[in-house]
Structure formats: structure tokens, C-alpha cells
Amino acid sequence: MRYTLRQLEYFIAAGETGSITLASERISISQPSISTAISHLEQELGVQLFVRHHAQGLSLTPAGRKLLAEAKHLIEQAEGLYAVASEATDQVRGQLSVGCMVTLAPMIMPELSHGFMSAFPATQIRHVEANQEWLLEGLRRAEIDIAVTYDLQIPDGIAFTPLASLAPHVLVSEAHPFARLSAVSLQDLVEEPLILLDLPISREYFLALFLKEGLQPKIHSRSAYQEVVRTMVANGYGYTLFNVRPRSDFALDGRRVVRVRLSGEHRPMVVGTATVAQFKKSRLLQAFESHCRSFISDAYIPGMVPPALDRRVRKP
């Protein structure tokens, strides 16, 4: 065999990004090294892996798409040797693929991953940020080892470990009349324009809050991007409902948002870890689960104001 796993990793990065430049940025390897590795693979395997577009990146050929899937599978198997060695030597080492709910990832994952890799220097964390629907499918397809996410529509075969509870609250601009109130109800909101976080399963959760009380919200706009919703709210387009509690009260454009308590009894979102129930957990995965339990609770959530300590959502 006259190609290396490293060359396959370079090919995978280029295939997934569609660009030598982006692949170089992702894996911190020079562009000439990636180009040379791809050329070597094409020569060795006797196939063309990419169609090169001048100034427009790369496109996988049909053979390239098939080889990309096989190369990813081969790399995963190779990385699995670390898990086998870990079990045999009683060490925690290897790479773990961790999925995270896209709304949680910017706040939770940097501190969570850094703390774990500092405690276990022979480990690596591969992040995958996605919505709830993709994360559940990703676990079933074995594309990720574990997900840090919510307890929304957890299917049979997926084991969920709860860690912290996040009740819904209202987010408005600092100029909005509701910003001066201690709490508002869904009935107060029903005639106001709603900026809906439009993610699979998440949107159904927020709309179900109104449905349960026989109300129909007035949806002004939708976005799948949390920061777009926050910025629209900060600019006075309307209100939104969130569960996450960032430590910053400012949207990306510098305008301030205000959290207001949502009165009444409403189902919270519960943050936790999800894994495939039937799979035997490696020592690496067990160590990460234990790390999550020690880092995430109602008393402390990385990157967030913990529910138990949140003084900015005023209570009457």
C-alpha cells in the first residue's frame, strides 16, 4: 500500500470543504502539501478524484465521492485502534466525535472540550454542530459518538442523561415596553410580532407552548440562526422565545437585548448527553460523559448564566 492515512485525511478535508484553501485552514496544513497528497492518491489509485475549477474550488468526481465515503470509514477504523489500546492499557486516549445542538455549541463546547483535553492530553475532540434532528440521526448512523443536546423527541434506542434544565423566557430589545416588566405571559405576547428560531424540533417546541394554551402567535420572521434572531430582536423587529442564557446581553451589532421571565408553567428544555443505548461505551466515551456531568448542572453551565443564579430575569 503506497498511500498513507495522512494523505487520506488531506483528501477528506478537501472533499468536505470543496477547496484546497479551506482544507488548509481546517487542518492547519499548507496548501501545497494537500495538493501533493491528492495528486499522489490520484496517481496511485488510478482515478481522478476532483474536477478543478479555476478560482472556484473543487468538485468531487463520482469516483471521488465513493472514495471519500470509504476513506472516512477507513480513518474511523484507524482511530478506533486508540480506543482498543485505551481499554488494554487503562488509559484514556483517542478521538471522540461530539455533536452539539447548534444553539448550545458556541457557549458550551469551547470550555467543555478544552477542559476535557487538558485533563486527558492524549485525546482529541471533533466538533459537529447541528440541529436536533440531525444529531439524533447522526447518533444512529454512528457519525458522532455522543451529542450534547436537549431532551426533545428522544427516540427509542437513544439513551439521554439529563444535566441541567432551561425554562423558556422572553427576549426583547431594551426599548421594548416589556423590557420594564418583571414577567409577561403568552397571552401578552400573542399580538406581538414573533421572531421564530426556525430549527427542526426546536420550532415545534416553541410553537407548542402557544398551542397548549389555545393561542396562535403572530410570526413576523423566521431564521435558523440564533444570532440573526437576537439581532433582529435587538433592533426592535419583535420578540422571541429562547431557553439559552448567554452571559452577554448584547447582539452581534452591539445593541442590547433584555430577558424577561415567561409567567406560567411551561415545559423546560433539559440539556444533557445522548448516546446510542445498545453500543458498548469505550473508556474514552465514559470519561467524556463523566466530564459532562461534572461541568454542566443547574448550578453551572459553560458560557451561560446558570438558571439557579440568573438575576437578570426579574421575578415579582
mmCIF file of C-alpha atoms in Angstrom, residues 28-251:
data_model
loop_
_atom_site.group_PDB
_atom_site.id
_atom_site.type_symbol
_atom_site.label_atom_id
_atom_site.label_comp_id
_atom_site.label_asym_id
_atom_site.label_seq_id
_atom_site.Cartn_x
_atom_site.Cartn_y
_atom_site.Cartn_z
ATOM 1 C CA SER A 28 -3.653 23.645 9.565
ATOM 2 C CA ILE A 29 -1.605 22.107 6.750
ATOM 3 C CA SER A 30 -0.055 24.036 3.858
ATOM 4 C CA GLN A 31 -1.945 24.114 0.570
ATOM 5 C CA PRO A 32 0.960 22.608 -1.444
ATOM 6 C CA SER A 33 1.068 19.640 0.944
ATOM 7 C CA ILE A 34 -2.644 18.980 0.420
ATOM 8 C CA SER A 35 -2.364 19.339 -3.363
ATOM 9 C CA THR A 36 0.601 16.965 -3.441
ATOM 10 C CA ALA A 37 -1.241 14.381 -1.340
ATOM 11 C CA ILE A 38 -4.277 14.489 -3.632
ATOM 12 C CA SER A 39 -2.140 14.176 -6.744
ATOM 13 C CA HIS A 40 -0.330 11.193 -5.217
ATOM 14 C CA LEU A 41 -3.622 9.479 -4.383
ATOM 15 C CA GLU A 42 -4.965 10.041 -7.884
ATOM 16 C CA GLN A 43 -1.791 8.603 -9.412
ATOM 17 C CA GLU A 44 -1.625 5.670 -7.013
ATOM 18 C CA LEU A 45 -5.307 4.730 -7.275
ATOM 19 C CA GLY A 46 -5.574 5.461 -10.982
ATOM 20 C CA VAL A 47 -8.665 7.672 -10.723
ATOM 21 C CA GLN A 48 -9.473 11.362 -10.895
ATOM 22 C CA LEU A 49 -10.820 12.449 -7.519
ATOM 23 C CA PHE A 50 -11.682 16.072 -8.271
ATOM 24 C CA VAL A 51 -12.658 18.399 -11.062
ATOM 25 C CA ARG A 52 -10.623 21.589 -10.613
ATOM 26 C CA HIS A 53 -12.482 24.849 -11.230
ATOM 27 C CA HIS A 54 -10.295 27.896 -11.754
ATOM 28 C CA ALA A 55 -10.777 30.256 -8.787
ATOM 29 C CA GLN A 56 -13.915 28.323 -7.791
ATOM 30 C CA GLY A 57 -12.596 25.377 -5.809
ATOM 31 C CA LEU A 58 -13.044 21.643 -6.348
ATOM 32 C CA SER A 59 -15.870 19.257 -7.168
ATOM 33 C CA LEU A 60 -15.710 15.558 -6.393
ATOM 34 C CA THR A 61 -15.986 13.212 -9.340
ATOM 35 C CA PRO A 62 -18.334 10.185 -8.999
ATOM 36 C CA ALA A 63 -15.279 8.062 -8.153
ATOM 37 C CA GLY A 64 -14.143 10.757 -5.713
ATOM 38 C CA ARG A 65 -17.482 10.674 -3.873
ATOM 39 C CA LYS A 66 -17.272 6.895 -3.435
ATOM 40 C CA LEU A 67 -13.678 7.055 -2.286
ATOM 41 C CA LEU A 68 -14.474 9.874 0.143
ATOM 42 C CA ALA A 69 -17.021 7.691 1.939
ATOM 43 C CA GLU A 70 -14.592 4.769 2.069
ATOM 44 C CA ALA A 71 -11.696 6.975 3.185
ATOM 45 C CA LYS A 72 -13.754 8.373 6.081
ATOM 46 C CA HIS A 73 -14.692 4.849 7.120
ATOM 47 C CA LEU A 74 -11.053 3.748 6.984
ATOM 48 C CA ILE A 75 -9.900 6.722 9.096
ATOM 49 C CA GLU A 76 -12.607 5.997 11.669
ATOM 50 C CA GLN A 77 -11.433 2.384 11.885
ATOM 51 C CA ALA A 78 -7.832 3.506 12.280
ATOM 52 C CA GLU A 79 -8.793 5.906 15.056
ATOM 53 C CA GLY A 80 -10.634 3.053 16.730
ATOM 54 C CA LEU A 81 -7.274 1.432 17.419
ATOM 55 C CA TYR A 82 -6.685 4.122 20.031
ATOM 56 C CA ALA A 83 -9.857 3.084 21.803
ATOM 57 C CA VAL A 84 -8.731 -0.547 21.763
ATOM 58 C CA ALA A 85 -5.334 0.453 23.152
ATOM 59 C CA SER A 86 -7.045 2.615 25.764
ATOM 60 C CA GLU A 87 -9.076 -0.342 27.004
ATOM 61 C CA ALA A 88 -5.994 -2.575 27.108
ATOM 62 C CA THR A 89 -3.711 -0.108 28.893
ATOM 63 C CA ASP A 90 -6.286 1.536 31.149
ATOM 64 C CA GLN A 91 -5.528 4.921 29.535
ATOM 65 C CA VAL A 92 -7.969 7.483 28.147
ATOM 66 C CA ARG A 93 -6.850 8.396 24.646
ATOM 67 C CA GLY A 94 -8.122 8.743 21.087
ATOM 68 C CA GLN A 95 -10.508 10.982 19.139
ATOM 69 C CA LEU A 96 -14.145 11.473 20.100
ATOM 70 C CA SER A 97 -16.754 12.856 17.710
ATOM 71 C CA VAL A 98 -19.030 15.097 19.771
ATOM 72 C CA GLY A 99 -22.195 16.537 18.279
ATOM 73 C CA CYS A 100 -23.752 19.572 19.893
ATOM 74 C CA MET A 101 -27.016 21.402 19.425
ATOM 75 C CA VAL A 102 -26.139 24.404 17.291
ATOM 76 C CA THR A 103 -27.716 26.866 19.743
ATOM 77 C CA LEU A 104 -25.665 25.468 22.639
ATOM 78 C CA ALA A 105 -22.346 24.894 20.888
ATOM 79 C CA PRO A 106 -20.886 28.458 20.934
ATOM 80 C CA MET A 107 -21.359 28.698 24.679
ATOM 81 C CA ILE A 108 -20.787 25.168 25.946
ATOM 82 C CA MET A 109 -18.321 23.395 23.678
ATOM 83 C CA PRO A 110 -15.165 25.576 23.889
ATOM 84 C CA GLU A 111 -14.860 25.302 27.666
ATOM 85 C CA LEU A 112 -16.158 21.742 27.824
ATOM 86 C CA SER A 113 -13.731 20.427 25.193
ATOM 87 C CA HIS A 114 -10.743 22.388 26.439
ATOM 88 C CA GLY A 115 -11.276 21.135 29.979
ATOM 89 C CA PHE A 116 -11.514 17.530 28.809
ATOM 90 C CA MET A 117 -8.437 17.622 26.578
ATOM 91 C CA SER A 118 -6.473 19.349 29.351
ATOM 92 C CA ALA A 119 -7.415 16.564 31.759
ATOM 93 C CA PHE A 120 -6.658 13.883 29.139
ATOM 94 C CA PRO A 121 -3.847 15.170 26.887
ATOM 95 C CA ALA A 122 -3.886 12.059 24.668
ATOM 96 C CA THR A 123 -7.412 12.818 23.472
ATOM 97 C CA GLN A 124 -8.920 14.928 20.694
ATOM 98 C CA ILE A 125 -12.457 16.244 20.290
ATOM 99 C CA ARG A 126 -14.003 16.582 16.837
ATOM 100 C CA HIS A 127 -16.917 19.030 16.986
ATOM 101 C CA VAL A 128 -20.074 18.666 14.916
ATOM 102 C CA GLU A 129 -22.649 21.444 15.331
ATOM 103 C CA ALA A 130 -26.149 20.649 14.072
ATOM 104 C CA ASN A 131 -29.847 20.828 14.834
ATOM 105 C CA GLN A 132 -31.652 18.260 16.978
ATOM 106 C CA GLU A 133 -32.989 16.268 14.055
ATOM 107 C CA TRP A 134 -29.532 15.798 12.523
ATOM 108 C CA LEU A 135 -27.910 14.949 15.868
ATOM 109 C CA LEU A 136 -30.337 12.106 16.543
ATOM 110 C CA GLU A 137 -29.785 10.724 13.042
ATOM 111 C CA GLY A 138 -26.038 11.232 13.392
ATOM 112 C CA LEU A 139 -26.020 9.047 16.503
ATOM 113 C CA ARG A 140 -27.980 6.310 14.751
ATOM 114 C CA ARG A 141 -25.671 6.436 11.709
ATOM 115 C CA ALA A 142 -22.606 6.354 14.022
ATOM 116 C CA GLU A 143 -21.371 9.650 12.552
ATOM 117 C CA ILE A 144 -20.955 11.005 16.082
ATOM 118 C CA ASP A 145 -20.194 9.196 19.340
ATOM 119 C CA ILE A 146 -22.205 11.422 21.676
ATOM 120 C CA ALA A 147 -24.401 14.505 21.479
ATOM 121 C CA VAL A 148 -24.731 17.389 23.917
ATOM 122 C CA THR A 149 -28.276 18.492 23.279
ATOM 123 C CA TYR A 150 -31.853 18.800 24.543
ATOM 124 C CA ASP A 151 -34.360 16.143 25.597
ATOM 125 C CA LEU A 152 -36.609 16.886 22.618
ATOM 126 C CA GLN A 153 -38.209 13.928 20.815
ATOM 127 C CA ILE A 154 -35.607 11.423 22.010
ATOM 128 C CA PRO A 155 -36.470 8.172 20.177
ATOM 129 C CA ASP A 156 -36.235 4.595 21.380
ATOM 130 C CA GLY A 157 -32.699 3.319 21.219
ATOM 131 C CA ILE A 158 -31.140 6.637 22.299
ATOM 132 C CA ALA A 159 -30.121 6.988 25.954
ATOM 133 C CA PHE A 160 -30.413 10.516 27.341
ATOM 134 C CA THR A 161 -28.737 11.678 30.565
ATOM 135 C CA PRO A 162 -30.213 14.960 31.898
ATOM 136 C CA LEU A 163 -27.791 17.557 33.258
ATOM 137 C CA ALA A 164 -29.482 20.984 33.505
ATOM 138 C CA SER A 165 -32.951 22.434 32.991
ATOM 139 C CA LEU A 166 -33.575 25.608 30.967
ATOM 140 C CA ALA A 167 -37.027 27.177 31.211
ATOM 141 C CA PRO A 168 -38.218 29.319 28.284
ATOM 142 C CA HIS A 169 -38.013 33.086 28.613
ATOM 143 C CA VAL A 170 -38.851 36.125 26.504
ATOM 144 C CA LEU A 171 -36.206 38.185 24.747
ATOM 145 C CA VAL A 172 -36.929 41.799 23.742
ATOM 146 C CA SER A 173 -34.985 44.927 22.867
ATOM 147 C CA GLU A 174 -34.123 47.307 25.695
ATOM 148 C CA ALA A 175 -36.542 49.856 24.173
ATOM 149 C CA HIS A 176 -39.488 47.446 24.154
ATOM 150 C CA PRO A 177 -42.205 48.175 26.755
ATOM 151 C CA PHE A 178 -41.942 44.583 28.023
ATOM 152 C CA ALA A 179 -38.291 45.190 28.980
ATOM 153 C CA ARG A 180 -39.503 47.099 32.054
ATOM 154 C CA LEU A 181 -41.821 44.319 33.248
ATOM 155 C CA SER A 182 -40.976 41.593 35.757
ATOM 156 C CA ALA A 183 -42.794 38.936 33.706
ATOM 157 C CA VAL A 184 -45.057 38.526 30.683
ATOM 158 C CA SER A 185 -47.473 35.785 29.692
ATOM 159 C CA LEU A 186 -48.084 34.081 26.359
ATOM 160 C CA GLN A 187 -51.413 35.924 26.250
ATOM 161 C CA ASP A 188 -49.483 39.224 26.489
ATOM 162 C CA LEU A 189 -47.294 38.116 23.577
ATOM 163 C CA VAL A 190 -49.876 36.718 21.206
ATOM 164 C CA GLU A 191 -50.497 40.015 19.361
ATOM 165 C CA GLU A 192 -46.802 40.959 19.258
ATOM 166 C CA PRO A 193 -44.574 40.037 16.268
ATOM 167 C CA LEU A 194 -42.616 36.832 16.937
ATOM 168 C CA ILE A 195 -39.122 36.284 15.517
ATOM 169 C CA LEU A 196 -39.057 32.481 15.465
ATOM 170 C CA LEU A 197 -35.925 30.380 15.811
ATOM 171 C CA ASP A 198 -36.648 28.119 12.849
ATOM 172 C CA LEU A 199 -34.805 24.878 13.592
ATOM 173 C CA PRO A 200 -36.289 21.379 13.256
ATOM 174 C CA ILE A 201 -37.891 20.183 16.506
ATOM 175 C CA SER A 202 -36.922 23.449 18.275
ATOM 176 C CA ARG A 203 -39.578 25.446 16.405
ATOM 177 C CA GLU A 204 -42.189 22.815 17.255
ATOM 178 C CA TYR A 205 -41.247 23.161 20.929
ATOM 179 C CA PHE A 206 -41.770 26.944 20.939
ATOM 180 C CA LEU A 207 -44.997 26.839 18.936
ATOM 181 C CA ALA A 208 -46.343 24.088 21.208
ATOM 182 C CA LEU A 209 -46.140 26.485 24.164
ATOM 183 C CA PHE A 210 -48.813 28.629 22.498
ATOM 184 C CA LEU A 211 -50.806 25.654 21.207
ATOM 185 C CA LYS A 212 -51.101 24.234 24.713
ATOM 186 C CA GLU A 213 -52.932 27.409 25.789
ATOM 187 C CA GLY A 214 -55.048 27.602 22.644
ATOM 188 C CA LEU A 215 -53.138 30.588 21.276
ATOM 189 C CA GLN A 216 -51.772 31.387 17.817
ATOM 190 C CA PRO A 217 -48.651 33.596 17.707
ATOM 191 C CA LYS A 218 -48.112 36.218 15.010
ATOM 192 C CA ILE A 219 -44.905 35.099 13.292
ATOM 193 C CA HIS A 220 -43.142 38.103 11.782
ATOM 194 C CA SER A 221 -39.894 36.437 10.655
ATOM 195 C CA ARG A 222 -38.014 33.167 10.881
ATOM 196 C CA SER A 223 -34.322 32.326 10.979
ATOM 197 C CA ALA A 224 -32.338 29.170 11.619
ATOM 198 C CA TYR A 225 -29.502 31.272 13.059
ATOM 199 C CA GLN A 226 -29.710 32.210 16.725
ATOM 200 C CA GLU A 227 -27.605 35.362 16.366
ATOM 201 C CA VAL A 228 -29.777 36.612 13.480
ATOM 202 C CA VAL A 229 -32.836 36.232 15.709
ATOM 203 C CA ARG A 230 -31.095 38.026 18.593
ATOM 204 C CA THR A 231 -30.005 40.905 16.347
ATOM 205 C CA MET A 232 -33.483 41.308 14.845
ATOM 206 C CA VAL A 233 -34.939 41.415 18.354
ATOM 207 C CA ALA A 234 -32.320 43.946 19.465
ATOM 208 C CA ASN A 235 -33.308 46.149 16.514
ATOM 209 C CA GLY A 236 -36.968 46.169 17.523
ATOM 210 C CA TYR A 237 -38.495 43.810 14.954
ATOM 211 C CA GLY A 238 -40.304 41.903 17.691
ATOM 212 C CA TYR A 239 -39.728 39.422 20.500
ATOM 213 C CA THR A 240 -38.508 35.845 20.587
ATOM 214 C CA LEU A 241 -38.591 32.888 22.944
ATOM 215 C CA PHE A 242 -35.313 31.283 23.986
ATOM 216 C CA ASN A 243 -34.054 28.812 26.555
ATOM 217 C CA VAL A 244 -30.326 29.543 26.308
ATOM 218 C CA ARG A 245 -28.980 32.299 28.558
ATOM 219 C CA PRO A 246 -25.757 33.773 27.101
ATOM 220 C CA ARG A 247 -23.597 35.724 29.512
ATOM 221 C CA SER A 248 -23.657 38.656 27.110
ATOM 222 C CA ASP A 249 -26.757 40.853 26.870
ATOM 223 C CA PHE A 250 -25.657 42.236 23.513
ATOM 224 C CA ALA A 251 -26.414 41.129 19.960
#
